[in-house]
Short mmCIF file of C-alpha atoms in Angstrom, two decimals:
data_model
loop_
_atom_site.label_atom_id
_atom_site.label_comp_id
_atom_site.label_asym_id
_atom_site.label_seq_id
_atom_site.Cartn_x
_atom_site.Cartn_y
_atom_site.Cartn_z
CA UNK S 1 53.86 47.87 44.18
CA UNK S 2 53.64 51.27 44.21
CA UNK S 3 50.99 53.91 44.44
CA UNK S 4 50.54 56.38 41.15
CA UNK S 5 50.42 59.99 42.26
CA UNK S 6 47.37 61.73 40.99
CA UNK S 7 45.44 64.90 41.83
CA UNK S 8 42.68 62.78 43.12
CA UNK S 9 44.87 61.52 45.69
CA UNK S 10 46.26 65.11 46.11
CA UNK S 11 42.93 66.11 46.72
CA UNK S 12 41.81 63.25 49.10
CA UNK S 13 44.83 64.23 51.31
CA UNK S 14 43.82 67.71 51.46
CA UNK S 15 40.41 66.52 52.05
CA UNK S 16 41.50 64.61 55.03
CA UNK S 17 43.20 67.55 56.52
CA UNK S 18 40.00 69.41 56.43
CA UNK S 19 37.84 66.53 58.20
CA UNK S 20 40.58 66.25 60.58
CA UNK S 21 40.31 69.83 61.34
CA UNK S 22 36.47 70.14 61.23
CA UNK S 23 36.17 66.99 63.89
CA UNK S 24 38.92 68.56 66.21
CA UNK S 25 39.52 72.13 65.97
CA UNK S 26 35.96 73.19 64.72
CA UNK S 27 34.11 70.74 66.80
CA UNK S 28 36.25 70.98 70.00
CA UNK S 29 36.02 74.81 69.65
CA UNK S 30 32.24 74.89 69.00
CA UNK S 31 31.14 71.62 70.91
CA UNK S 32 27.48 72.59 71.59
CA UNK S 33 27.09 72.81 67.89
CA UNK S 34 29.47 70.35 66.28
CA UNK S 35 30.06 67.82 69.46
CA UNK S 36 29.65 64.44 68.62
CA UNK S 37 30.46 60.43 69.70
CA UNK S 38 32.09 59.95 66.61
CA UNK S 39 34.53 63.14 66.66
CA UNK S 40 37.11 60.99 68.98
CA UNK S 41 37.04 57.76 66.53
CA UNK S 42 37.24 60.24 63.31
CA UNK S 43 40.45 62.22 65.05
CA UNK S 44 42.21 58.64 65.18
CA UNK S 45 41.22 57.19 62.11
CA UNK S 46 41.64 60.33 59.62
CA UNK S 47 45.41 60.56 60.66
CA UNK S 48 45.73 56.81 60.12
CA UNK S 49 44.11 57.16 56.58
CA UNK S 50 46.11 60.15 55.98
CA UNK S 51 49.42 58.41 56.87
CA UNK S 52 48.82 55.38 54.75
CA UNK S 53 47.88 57.30 51.58
CA UNK S 54 50.74 60.07 52.19
CA UNK S 55 53.33 56.97 53.02
CA UNK S 56 52.28 55.05 50.19
CA UNK S 57 53.04 58.10 47.69
CA UNK S 58 56.77 58.03 49.03
CA UNK S 59 57.25 54.26 49.71
CA UNK S 60 56.36 50.93 48.34
CA UNK S 61 53.24 49.81 49.84
CA UNK S 62 55.08 47.09 51.59
CA UNK S 63 57.25 49.85 53.43
CA UNK S 64 54.11 51.69 54.64
CA UNK S 65 52.72 48.44 55.61
CA UNK S 66 55.89 47.58 57.75
CA UNK S 67 55.63 51.20 59.41
CA UNK S 68 52.18 50.25 60.57
CA UNK S 69 52.97 47.04 61.82
CA UNK S 70 56.07 48.03 63.68
CA UNK S 71 53.98 50.74 65.09
CA UNK S 72 50.83 48.89 66.11
CA UNK S 73 52.75 46.04 67.50
CA UNK S 74 55.22 47.90 69.63
CA UNK S 75 53.31 50.30 70.97
CA UNK S 76 50.40 47.54 71.81
CA UNK S 77 53.17 45.60 73.77
CA UNK S 78 54.52 48.49 75.71
CA UNK S 79 51.08 49.65 76.40
CA UNK S 80 50.21 46.24 77.90
CA UNK S 81 53.31 45.97 79.59
CA UNK S 82 52.89 49.43 81.15
CA UNK S 83 49.34 48.51 82.32
CA UNK S 84 50.32 45.34 83.74
CA UNK S 85 53.74 46.27 85.47
CA UNK S 86 53.83 50.01 85.47
CA UNK S 87 56.69 50.03 83.00
CA UNK S 88 57.57 52.31 81.06
CA UNK S 89 54.82 54.58 81.58
CA UNK S 90 54.12 54.44 85.60
CA UNK S 91 50.63 52.92 87.12
CA UNK S 92 47.95 53.42 85.09
CA UNK S 93 44.91 51.54 83.43
CA UNK S 94 42.32 52.25 80.63
CA UNK S 95 38.64 52.89 81.24
CA UNK S 96 35.93 51.64 78.56
CA UNK S 97 35.34 54.88 77.33
CA UNK S 98 37.51 54.21 74.10
CA UNK S 99 35.80 50.98 73.22
CA UNK S 100 37.05 47.57 72.63
CA UNK S 101 40.26 46.45 73.53
CA UNK S 102 43.26 44.34 72.46
CA UNK S 103 44.08 42.62 75.81
CA UNK S 104 44.29 45.62 78.13
CA UNK S 105 44.64 48.45 75.80
CA UNK S 106 41.93 50.07 73.37
CA UNK S 107 42.00 49.37 69.95
CA UNK S 108 42.16 52.79 68.74
CA UNK S 109 45.27 53.61 70.84
CA UNK S 110 47.59 52.08 68.35
CA UNK S 111 46.40 53.86 65.28
CA UNK S 112 46.74 57.03 67.33
CA UNK S 113 50.34 56.11 67.53
CA UNK S 114 50.66 55.57 63.72
CA UNK S 115 49.05 58.63 62.24
CA UNK S 116 50.99 61.44 64.61
CA UNK S 117 54.02 59.04 64.53
CA UNK S 118 54.22 59.32 60.73
CA UNK S 119 53.70 63.06 60.70
CA UNK S 120 56.30 63.53 63.10
CA UNK S 121 58.78 61.25 61.14
CA UNK S 122 57.76 63.28 57.83
CA UNK S 123 58.45 66.62 59.77
CA UNK S 124 61.94 65.41 61.02
CA UNK S 125 62.90 64.57 57.59
CA UNK S 126 61.98 67.92 56.30
CA UNK S 127 63.66 69.95 59.38
CA UNK S 128 66.84 67.71 58.61
CA UNK S 129 66.54 67.33 55.09
CA UNK S 130 67.50 63.96 55.20
CA UNK S 131 64.47 62.09 52.94
CA UNK S 132 67.09 60.63 50.62
CA UNK S 133 70.30 60.22 52.77
CA UNK S 134 71.41 56.74 53.39
CA UNK S 135 74.20 57.26 55.94
CA UNK S 136 74.10 56.06 59.46
CA UNK S 137 74.00 59.59 61.02
CA UNK S 138 70.59 60.04 59.45
CA UNK S 139 69.57 56.70 60.38
CA UNK S 140 69.96 57.16 63.98
CA UNK S 141 69.20 61.01 64.07
CA UNK S 142 65.93 61.05 62.35
CA UNK S 143 64.05 58.77 64.70
CA UNK S 144 65.57 60.95 67.71
CA UNK S 145 64.33 64.11 66.39
CA UNK S 146 60.85 62.58 65.17
CA UNK S 147 60.33 60.82 68.33
CA UNK S 148 60.43 64.76 70.34
CA UNK S 149 58.27 65.90 67.97
CA UNK S 150 55.74 63.31 68.69
CA UNK S 151 56.14 63.39 72.24
CA UNK S 152 55.49 67.05 72.29
CA UNK S 153 51.90 66.29 71.27
CA UNK S 154 51.40 64.04 74.06
CA UNK S 155 52.50 66.51 76.43
CA UNK S 156 49.73 68.59 75.50
CA UNK S 157 47.28 65.61 74.95
CA UNK S 158 47.71 63.71 78.17
CA UNK S 159 46.33 65.48 81.15
CA UNK S 160 42.87 66.38 79.29
CA UNK S 161 42.46 62.95 78.11
CA UNK S 162 43.16 61.34 81.52
CA UNK S 163 42.47 63.54 84.18
CA UNK S 164 39.49 65.57 82.57
CA UNK S 165 38.05 63.02 79.99
CA UNK S 166 39.07 59.73 82.19
CA UNK S 167 40.18 57.93 78.96
CA UNK S 168 42.79 56.52 81.03
CA UNK S 169 43.59 56.76 84.87
CA UNK S 170 47.00 57.54 86.42
CA UNK S 171 46.47 55.46 89.58
CA UNK S 172 49.31 57.39 91.58
CA UNK S 173 48.64 60.95 90.00
CA UNK S 174 51.45 63.13 89.18
CA UNK S 175 52.47 66.52 89.19
CA UNK S 176 51.50 67.44 85.61
CA UNK S 177 47.81 68.08 86.02
CA UNK S 178 47.92 64.43 87.45
CA UNK S 179 50.31 62.98 84.97
CA UNK S 180 53.66 61.61 85.74
CA UNK S 181 56.93 62.47 84.40
CA UNK S 182 57.40 58.75 83.61
CA UNK S 183 54.45 58.78 81.39
CA UNK S 184 56.57 61.09 78.92
CA UNK S 185 59.90 59.23 79.43
CA UNK S 186 57.73 55.94 78.57
CA UNK S 187 56.08 57.40 75.40
CA UNK S 188 59.62 58.61 74.22
CA UNK S 189 60.79 54.94 74.79
CA UNK S 190 58.04 53.77 72.88
CA UNK S 191 57.78 56.08 69.93
CA UNK S 192 61.77 55.81 69.62
CA UNK S 193 61.62 52.05 69.37
CA UNK S 194 59.04 51.78 66.50
CA UNK S 195 60.58 54.84 64.89
CA UNK S 196 64.19 53.70 64.91
CA UNK S 197 63.10 49.88 64.05
CA UNK S 198 61.76 51.52 60.98
CA UNK S 199 64.91 53.58 60.13
CA UNK S 200 66.95 50.68 60.46
CA UNK S 201 64.43 48.63 58.15
CA UNK S 202 64.67 51.35 55.50
CA UNK S 203 68.52 51.54 55.64
CA UNK S 204 68.47 48.40 53.61
CA UNK S 205 65.55 49.28 51.29
CA UNK S 206 65.74 51.31 48.13
CA UNK S 207 65.26 55.28 48.14
CA UNK S 208 61.94 56.49 48.55
CA UNK S 209 59.86 57.30 45.47
CA UNK S 210 59.75 61.00 43.99
CA UNK S 211 56.74 62.51 44.69
CA UNK S 212 56.46 65.78 42.55
CA UNK S 213 55.35 68.64 43.28
CA UNK S 214 57.72 68.01 46.43
CA UNK S 215 56.77 71.13 48.30
CA UNK S 216 53.20 70.59 47.71
CA UNK S 217 53.62 67.01 49.10
CA UNK S 218 55.88 67.87 52.17
CA UNK S 219 53.29 70.78 53.07
CA UNK S 220 50.56 68.65 53.61
CA UNK S 221 52.15 66.80 56.48
CA UNK S 222 53.35 70.41 57.82
CA UNK S 223 49.62 71.69 57.65
CA UNK S 224 48.52 68.20 59.15
CA UNK S 225 50.75 68.87 62.10
CA UNK S 226 49.66 72.71 62.55
CA UNK S 227 46.17 71.56 62.58
CA UNK S 228 46.88 68.81 65.39
CA UNK S 229 48.54 71.86 67.45
CA UNK S 230 45.59 74.25 66.65
CA UNK S 231 43.25 72.08 68.37
CA UNK S 232 44.47 72.71 71.95
CA UNK S 233 43.87 76.46 71.85
CA UNK S 234 40.43 75.59 70.64
CA UNK S 235 39.63 73.43 73.41
CA UNK S 236 40.82 76.21 75.76
CA UNK S 237 38.55 78.82 73.88
CA UNK S 238 35.51 76.53 74.73
CA UNK S 239 36.38 75.21 78.04
CA UNK S 240 34.57 76.57 81.46
CA UNK S 241 36.67 75.90 84.37
CA UNK S 242 35.49 73.49 86.51
CA UNK S 243 36.85 71.42 89.30
CA UNK S 244 38.10 67.58 88.30
CA UNK S 245 39.68 65.22 90.62
CA UNK S 246 42.77 62.81 89.72
CA UNK S 247 42.69 59.17 91.07
CA UNK S 248 44.90 60.40 94.33
CA UNK S 249 41.91 62.77 95.02
CA UNK S 250 44.01 65.95 94.15
CA UNK S 251 41.50 68.86 92.62
CA UNK S 252 42.55 70.56 89.45
CA UNK S 253 40.87 73.40 87.60
CA UNK S 254 40.02 72.37 83.89
CA UNK S 255 40.75 76.25 83.01
CA UNK S 256 44.20 75.75 83.96
CA UNK S 257 44.57 72.51 82.32
CA UNK S 258 43.42 73.68 78.84
CA UNK S 259 45.00 77.07 79.20
CA UNK S 260 48.40 75.35 79.84
CA UNK S 261 47.91 72.85 76.82
CA UNK S 262 47.27 76.21 74.51
CA UNK S 263 50.45 77.79 75.75
CA UNK S 264 52.49 74.86 75.41
CA UNK S 265 51.10 73.89 71.86
CA UNK S 266 51.72 77.29 70.69
CA UNK S 267 55.44 77.58 71.74
CA UNK S 268 56.41 73.79 71.13
CA UNK S 269 54.24 72.56 68.45
CA UNK S 270 53.69 75.51 66.71
CA UNK S 271 57.66 76.14 66.22
CA UNK S 272 57.75 72.76 64.47
CA UNK S 273 55.16 73.70 61.89
CA UNK S 274 56.42 77.01 61.27
CA UNK S 275 59.95 75.64 61.22
CA UNK S 276 58.99 73.17 58.38
CA UNK S 277 57.06 75.59 56.46
CA UNK S 278 60.00 77.88 56.44
CA UNK S 279 62.41 74.98 55.25
CA UNK S 280 60.06 74.15 52.35
CA UNK S 281 59.38 77.68 51.20
CA UNK S 282 63.12 78.67 51.20
CA UNK S 283 63.91 75.34 49.63
CA UNK S 284 64.84 75.55 45.99
CA UNK S 285 62.81 73.56 43.66
CA UNK S 286 64.30 71.70 40.82
CA UNK S 287 63.83 73.68 37.35
CA UNK S 288 62.33 70.67 35.89
CA UNK S 289 60.82 67.91 37.93
CA UNK S 290 61.90 64.30 37.43
CA UNK S 291 59.51 61.73 36.08
CA UNK S 292 57.02 60.95 38.57
CA UNK S 293 57.99 58.24 40.83
CA UNK S 294 61.17 57.06 39.41
CA UNK S 295 63.14 54.96 41.93
CA UNK S 296 66.62 55.68 42.07
CA UNK S 297 68.94 52.55 42.31
CA UNK S 298 72.33 54.65 43.41
CA UNK S 299 73.02 54.40 46.76
#
């Protein structure tokens, strides 16, 4: 079963990007006007919807379902393992801010991995131009690059979510605004595991479906990632500096935290978005488009 491309579907994807920009960049930049308790759930669920729809245009429904199951399953196992043992992230636990939990981990955490993980996977394929490559080198290199892209997002996200918002607590603190280095190493391991597993699964599946117009299709993922990156300068713009304390009693200034995020996002996440824009704009489009969603059986 495959999803049929249509203008309505294309408009829906752009609409999801717009909604995400509103509940993150706009709402975080103007919290007194647009702040709402539903913004955080929407900021997680909208990327999930985008990933399912965008991914279904590229793969069979079963393939994007496999991506979702691998992501939710592996991330939940690793996160629960982390809360119980401290491996691989370091000692931490979740508060009740994010709502209901599956065992020790909020239900919203898995979808957060999925949405950004899928966009990172797409951008790695754009930058490496490996979308239709079936060789072993591409199978192993794409997850490595995609994982770096996604962990770059967490480098900007984690201290604000933990030290400031208290969505989770680093019990022994850490040098990066209360977050330890082990967190990012654990993130890399977790994301790499589900992306590499999906890459190995895809190596034995038929080639992706063609999704014309190619440039517009890939640009949607690039724009989505750029919007994700833009949220951190918006947070910096709206943040008044106050003192916050981590679990060890160490005091940090929120102004320093959010200014650092803005700098890091502009020079780590934005280069990925700009590079993907450049690759797509410089890529030569075929003079004639192939029939929509023709599956190639040639290996």
